Short mmCIF file of C-alpha atoms in Angstrom, two decimals:
data_model
loop_
_atom_site.label_atom_id
_atom_site.label_comp_id
_atom_site.label_asym_id
_atom_site.label_seq_id
_atom_site.Cartn_x
_atom_site.Cartn_y
_atom_site.Cartn_z
CA MET A 174 0.26 -0.19 0.40
CA GLU A 175 1.61 3.63 -0.64
CA GLU A 176 2.64 5.26 2.14
CA GLN A 177 0.29 8.09 1.21
CA LEU A 178 -2.68 5.52 1.60
CA GLN A 179 -1.13 4.30 4.52
CA GLU A 180 -1.39 7.87 6.29
CA ARG A 181 -5.15 8.05 4.90
CA TYR A 182 -5.86 5.43 6.38
CA LEU A 183 -4.31 4.92 9.63
CA ARG A 184 -7.05 5.70 11.93
CA GLN A 185 -8.13 2.38 10.43
CA LEU A 186 -6.04 0.41 9.50
CA VAL A 187 -4.53 0.08 13.17
CA MET A 188 -8.02 -1.69 14.24
CA ASP A 189 -8.21 -5.11 14.65
CA GLU A 190 -11.11 -5.59 12.55
CA VAL A 191 -9.39 -3.49 9.64
CA GLY A 192 -6.05 -3.67 9.05
CA LYS A 193 -3.77 -3.56 5.89
CA GLU A 194 -6.12 -7.11 4.69
CA GLY A 195 -9.00 -5.72 5.21
CA GLN A 196 -8.09 -2.18 3.74
CA VAL A 197 -7.69 -4.07 0.03
CA LYS A 198 -11.47 -5.79 0.70
CA LEU A 199 -12.13 -2.57 1.05
CA ALA A 200 -10.19 -1.05 -1.99
CA LYS A 201 -12.01 -3.86 -4.46
CA ALA A 202 -15.30 -3.18 -2.84
CA ARG A 203 -17.70 -1.76 -5.64
CA VAL A 204 -21.12 -0.53 -4.15
CA LEU A 205 -24.11 0.93 -5.88
CA VAL A 206 -25.68 3.41 -4.06
CA VAL A 207 -29.13 4.46 -5.13
CA GLY A 208 -30.26 7.74 -3.56
CA ALA A 209 -28.46 11.28 -3.60
CA GLY A 210 -30.77 13.04 -1.18
CA GLY A 211 -31.03 12.96 2.92
CA LEU A 212 -30.05 9.26 2.98
CA GLY A 213 -26.97 9.10 -0.15
CA SER A 214 -24.65 11.94 0.82
CA PRO A 215 -23.36 10.53 4.67
CA VAL A 216 -23.09 7.52 3.32
CA CYS A 217 -20.96 8.86 -0.23
CA LEU A 218 -19.33 10.62 1.93
CA TYR A 219 -18.20 7.80 4.98
CA LEU A 220 -17.56 5.26 2.19
CA ALA A 221 -15.27 7.33 -0.04
CA ALA A 222 -13.37 8.76 3.28
CA ALA A 223 -12.97 4.25 4.12
CA GLY A 224 -11.98 3.88 1.02
CA ILE A 225 -14.88 1.81 -1.18
CA GLY A 226 -12.52 0.99 -4.49
CA HIS A 227 -16.04 1.95 -6.38
CA LEU A 228 -18.46 3.64 -5.74
CA GLY A 229 -21.89 3.92 -8.10
CA ILE A 230 -23.75 6.45 -7.72
CA VAL A 231 -27.73 6.26 -8.83
CA ASP A 232 -30.16 9.52 -9.04
CA SER A 233 -31.97 11.46 -12.00
CA ASP A 234 -33.28 15.06 -9.61
CA THR A 235 -31.74 18.03 -9.27
CA VAL A 236 -30.47 20.29 -7.00
CA SER A 237 -32.65 22.11 -4.78
CA LEU A 238 -33.24 24.54 -2.31
CA THR A 239 -35.67 22.08 -0.16
CA ASN A 240 -32.67 19.94 -0.40
CA LEU A 241 -29.52 21.77 1.52
CA ASN A 242 -31.49 21.08 5.29
CA ARG A 243 -30.26 17.21 5.13
CA GLN A 244 -28.65 16.55 1.97
CA ILE A 245 -24.94 17.71 2.95
CA LEU A 246 -23.22 16.57 -0.23
CA TYR A 247 -24.08 19.99 -1.22
CA THR A 248 -24.01 23.27 -1.42
CA THR A 249 -25.74 26.94 -1.95
CA PRO A 250 -23.58 27.02 -5.77
CA ASP A 251 -24.94 23.43 -6.25
CA LEU A 252 -28.59 24.49 -6.45
CA GLY A 253 -29.54 23.21 -10.73
CA ARG A 254 -26.62 20.77 -10.50
CA PRO A 255 -27.32 17.23 -11.11
CA LYS A 256 -27.31 15.40 -7.66
CA VAL A 257 -24.70 13.09 -8.80
CA GLU A 258 -22.59 15.68 -11.16
CA ALA A 259 -22.07 17.55 -7.85
CA ALA A 260 -22.00 14.67 -5.94
CA LYS A 261 -19.10 13.16 -7.79
CA GLU A 262 -17.70 15.99 -7.68
CA LYS A 263 -17.34 16.84 -3.84
CA LEU A 264 -16.33 12.46 -3.82
CA ASN A 265 -13.35 13.43 -5.85
CA MET A 266 -11.89 16.15 -3.38
CA LEU A 267 -12.56 13.71 -0.42
CA ASN A 268 -11.12 10.66 -2.07
CA PRO A 269 -9.34 10.97 -5.31
CA SER A 270 -8.05 7.70 -5.21
CA ILE A 271 -11.44 5.88 -5.90
CA GLU A 272 -13.61 5.75 -8.77
CA ILE A 273 -16.86 7.14 -8.71
CA THR A 274 -19.09 5.86 -11.45
CA VAL A 275 -22.78 8.39 -11.58
CA TYR A 276 -26.01 7.59 -13.31
CA GLN A 277 -28.07 10.70 -14.69
CA VAL A 278 -31.27 8.20 -14.41
CA PRO A 279 -34.18 6.18 -12.48
CA PHE A 280 -33.21 3.69 -11.21
CA SER A 281 -36.08 1.13 -12.50
CA GLY A 282 -37.05 -1.45 -14.80
CA GLU A 283 -34.35 -3.29 -17.04
CA THR A 284 -31.53 -0.23 -16.27
CA ALA A 285 -31.73 -1.13 -12.52
CA MET A 286 -30.55 -4.88 -13.40
CA ARG A 287 -27.86 -3.41 -15.86
CA MET A 288 -26.26 -1.15 -12.89
CA ALA A 289 -26.96 -3.44 -10.17
CA ARG A 290 -25.21 -6.51 -11.91
CA SER A 291 -21.84 -5.31 -12.13
CA TYR A 292 -21.50 -4.37 -8.28
CA ASP A 293 -21.24 -6.66 -5.35
CA ALA A 294 -23.71 -4.49 -2.68
CA MET A 295 -26.22 -1.62 -3.02
CA VAL A 296 -27.50 0.82 -0.74
CA ASP A 297 -31.22 2.06 -0.25
CA ALA A 298 -30.52 5.41 -0.20
CA THR A 299 -34.30 6.40 -1.51
CA ASP A 300 -37.63 7.63 -0.46
CA ASN A 301 -40.16 5.74 -1.50
CA LEU A 302 -41.90 2.42 -2.05
CA LYS A 303 -41.95 1.00 -5.09
CA THR A 304 -38.06 2.08 -5.64
CA ARG A 305 -37.04 0.05 -2.38
CA GLU A 306 -39.26 -2.63 -3.47
CA LEU A 307 -37.33 -2.85 -7.18
CA ILE A 308 -33.92 -2.52 -4.91
CA ASN A 309 -35.38 -5.52 -2.72
CA ARG A 310 -36.33 -7.76 -5.78
CA VAL A 311 -33.36 -7.09 -7.44
CA ALA A 312 -30.90 -7.84 -4.69
CA LEU A 313 -32.67 -11.38 -4.40
CA GLN A 314 -32.84 -12.42 -8.00
CA ILE A 315 -28.88 -10.97 -8.27
CA SER A 316 -28.09 -12.16 -5.11
CA LYS A 317 -26.78 -9.61 -3.50
CA PRO A 318 -26.71 -7.89 -0.62
CA PHE A 319 -28.46 -4.44 0.01
CA PHE A 320 -28.66 -2.06 2.64
CA HIS A 321 -31.87 -0.44 3.55
CA GLY A 322 -32.70 2.73 5.03
CA ALA A 323 -35.39 4.79 5.46
CA VAL A 324 -36.73 8.32 7.77
CA SER A 325 -38.88 10.13 8.61
CA HIS A 326 -39.47 13.30 11.24
CA PHE A 327 -37.54 12.57 14.15
CA TYR A 328 -37.18 8.19 13.44
CA GLY A 329 -35.40 6.11 11.25
CA GLN A 330 -34.82 2.39 10.38
CA VAL A 331 -31.48 -0.48 9.19
CA MET A 332 -31.79 -2.94 7.90
CA THR A 333 -29.04 -5.31 6.25
CA VAL A 334 -31.36 -8.22 3.47
CA ILE A 335 -28.53 -10.87 2.26
CA PRO A 336 -30.70 -13.13 -0.04
CA GLY A 337 -30.86 -16.74 1.83
CA ALA A 338 -29.84 -15.57 5.01
CA GLY A 339 -32.50 -14.43 6.01
CA PRO A 340 -35.89 -12.40 5.48
CA CYS A 341 -35.76 -9.73 2.95
CA TRP A 342 -37.13 -6.13 2.94
CA ARG A 343 -41.02 -7.52 1.45
CA CYS A 344 -40.74 -10.33 4.76
CA PHE A 345 -40.61 -6.88 6.93
CA MET A 346 -42.89 -4.22 5.66
CA GLY A 347 -45.33 -6.95 4.31
CA ASP A 348 -48.41 -5.62 1.46
CA ILE A 349 -47.58 -1.74 1.66
CA ALA A 350 -49.36 -0.23 -1.94
CA PRO A 351 -46.92 2.66 -3.10
CA GLU A 352 -49.98 5.07 -3.57
CA SER A 353 -50.44 5.02 -0.24
CA GLU A 354 -47.67 6.38 0.67
CA PRO A 355 -47.30 9.97 1.86
CA LYS A 356 -45.22 12.92 -0.66
CA GLY A 357 -42.35 14.74 0.97
CA VAL A 358 -41.92 13.34 4.14
CA PRO A 359 -40.76 15.86 7.22
CA VAL A 360 -37.59 14.94 8.17
CA LEU A 361 -34.68 16.72 10.74
CA GLY A 362 -31.10 16.74 8.40
CA PRO A 363 -29.44 15.06 11.95
CA VAL A 364 -31.99 11.71 11.52
CA ALA A 365 -30.86 11.19 7.92
CA GLY A 366 -27.71 11.75 8.75
CA VAL A 367 -27.89 9.25 11.52
CA VAL A 368 -29.11 6.79 9.76
CA GLY A 369 -27.14 6.56 6.54
CA SER A 370 -24.54 6.64 9.26
CA LEU A 371 -25.49 3.64 9.88
CA GLN A 372 -25.69 2.69 6.58
CA ALA A 373 -22.65 3.51 5.67
CA LEU A 374 -20.94 1.38 9.10
CA GLN A 375 -22.88 -1.70 8.31
CA VAL A 376 -21.80 -2.11 4.09
CA LEU A 377 -18.46 -1.66 5.75
CA LYS A 378 -18.79 -4.38 8.87
CA TYR A 379 -19.72 -6.06 5.52
CA PHE A 380 -17.17 -6.11 3.58
CA LEU A 381 -15.29 -6.57 6.68
CA GLY A 382 -16.65 -9.30 7.89
CA ALA A 383 -17.21 -7.55 11.55
CA GLY A 384 -19.76 -7.58 13.71
CA ASP A 385 -23.26 -8.00 13.45
CA GLN A 386 -24.89 -7.75 9.78
CA LEU A 387 -27.94 -6.55 11.19
CA VAL A 388 -29.58 -10.39 9.41
CA GLY A 389 -32.97 -10.84 11.13
CA LYS A 390 -33.13 -7.67 12.55
CA VAL A 391 -34.31 -3.60 12.27
CA LEU A 392 -32.53 -1.07 14.04
CA MET A 393 -35.27 1.16 15.29
CA PHE A 394 -33.66 4.79 15.87
CA ASP A 395 -35.62 7.31 17.79
CA GLY A 396 -34.31 10.91 17.82
CA LEU A 397 -36.81 12.28 20.11
CA GLN A 398 -35.45 9.43 23.48
CA MET A 399 -33.04 9.05 21.88
CA THR A 400 -32.45 5.39 21.05
CA LEU A 401 -31.70 2.59 18.73
CA GLU A 402 -33.47 -0.81 19.59
CA ALA A 403 -32.80 -3.85 17.56
CA LEU A 404 -36.08 -5.68 16.36
CA THR A 405 -36.65 -9.26 14.98
CA VAL A 406 -37.80 -9.57 11.11
CA ALA A 407 -39.20 -13.22 10.71
CA ARG A 408 -38.48 -14.43 7.13
CA ASP A 409 -42.25 -14.96 5.46
CA SER A 410 -42.28 -17.90 4.27
CA ASN A 411 -45.39 -16.86 1.96
CA CYS A 412 -43.87 -13.57 0.93
CA PRO A 413 -43.93 -12.79 -2.76
CA ALA A 414 -40.32 -11.37 -3.31
CA CYS A 415 -38.66 -14.05 -2.00
CA GLN A 416 -40.63 -17.55 -2.09
CA GLY A 417 -37.63 -19.56 -4.11
CA TYR A 418 -34.28 -17.77 -2.82
#
């Protein structure tokens, strides 16, 4: 490992769970982050900072003023720019040693499958049930893990789905019609920061093979009471998504 990279990652290289071997694993990892908003911002920042070798970022939106209370990848001069363009610029400045591929398209249909196949894992940093259901379905079909996160008001949740190792996202959520979800869910900025950071932590732990992967659990964050609670989720034998996987 180059001397400059050793210095960059020094504080994690000295950890028993990382070391040089673990850092090499992170450098070889390819992670697709779906959504570059309130959750995607801290996810991308921490994965880039930790040295994930290749980040893919999917988002078709542009930066708006209402984004800036929580989407910490962006600043006022970015207003009107494509999010993925601004995100790549900031992340390259943070860590020029990693590769970043951006997709200014919706994560949908065959496009989703083609993008996902070239990555080792996906992060659900979206804000709608339809896209989350698609991420879950794609992950099951190509047998790759994904890391779910969601926020609302002062609350958030994190879950890891590893196909074949436990329940899927649909086992947890059940039959919720996407058209029933509210638009523009209120959220306080730091709540997205906490949940996105937890997602990034789970991604890093997965590639390092360290600690609890949260398979079969949902970690619930309550920002008002400042509590974290892990709820057990059982696999649904009648789940329409993961039956047969």
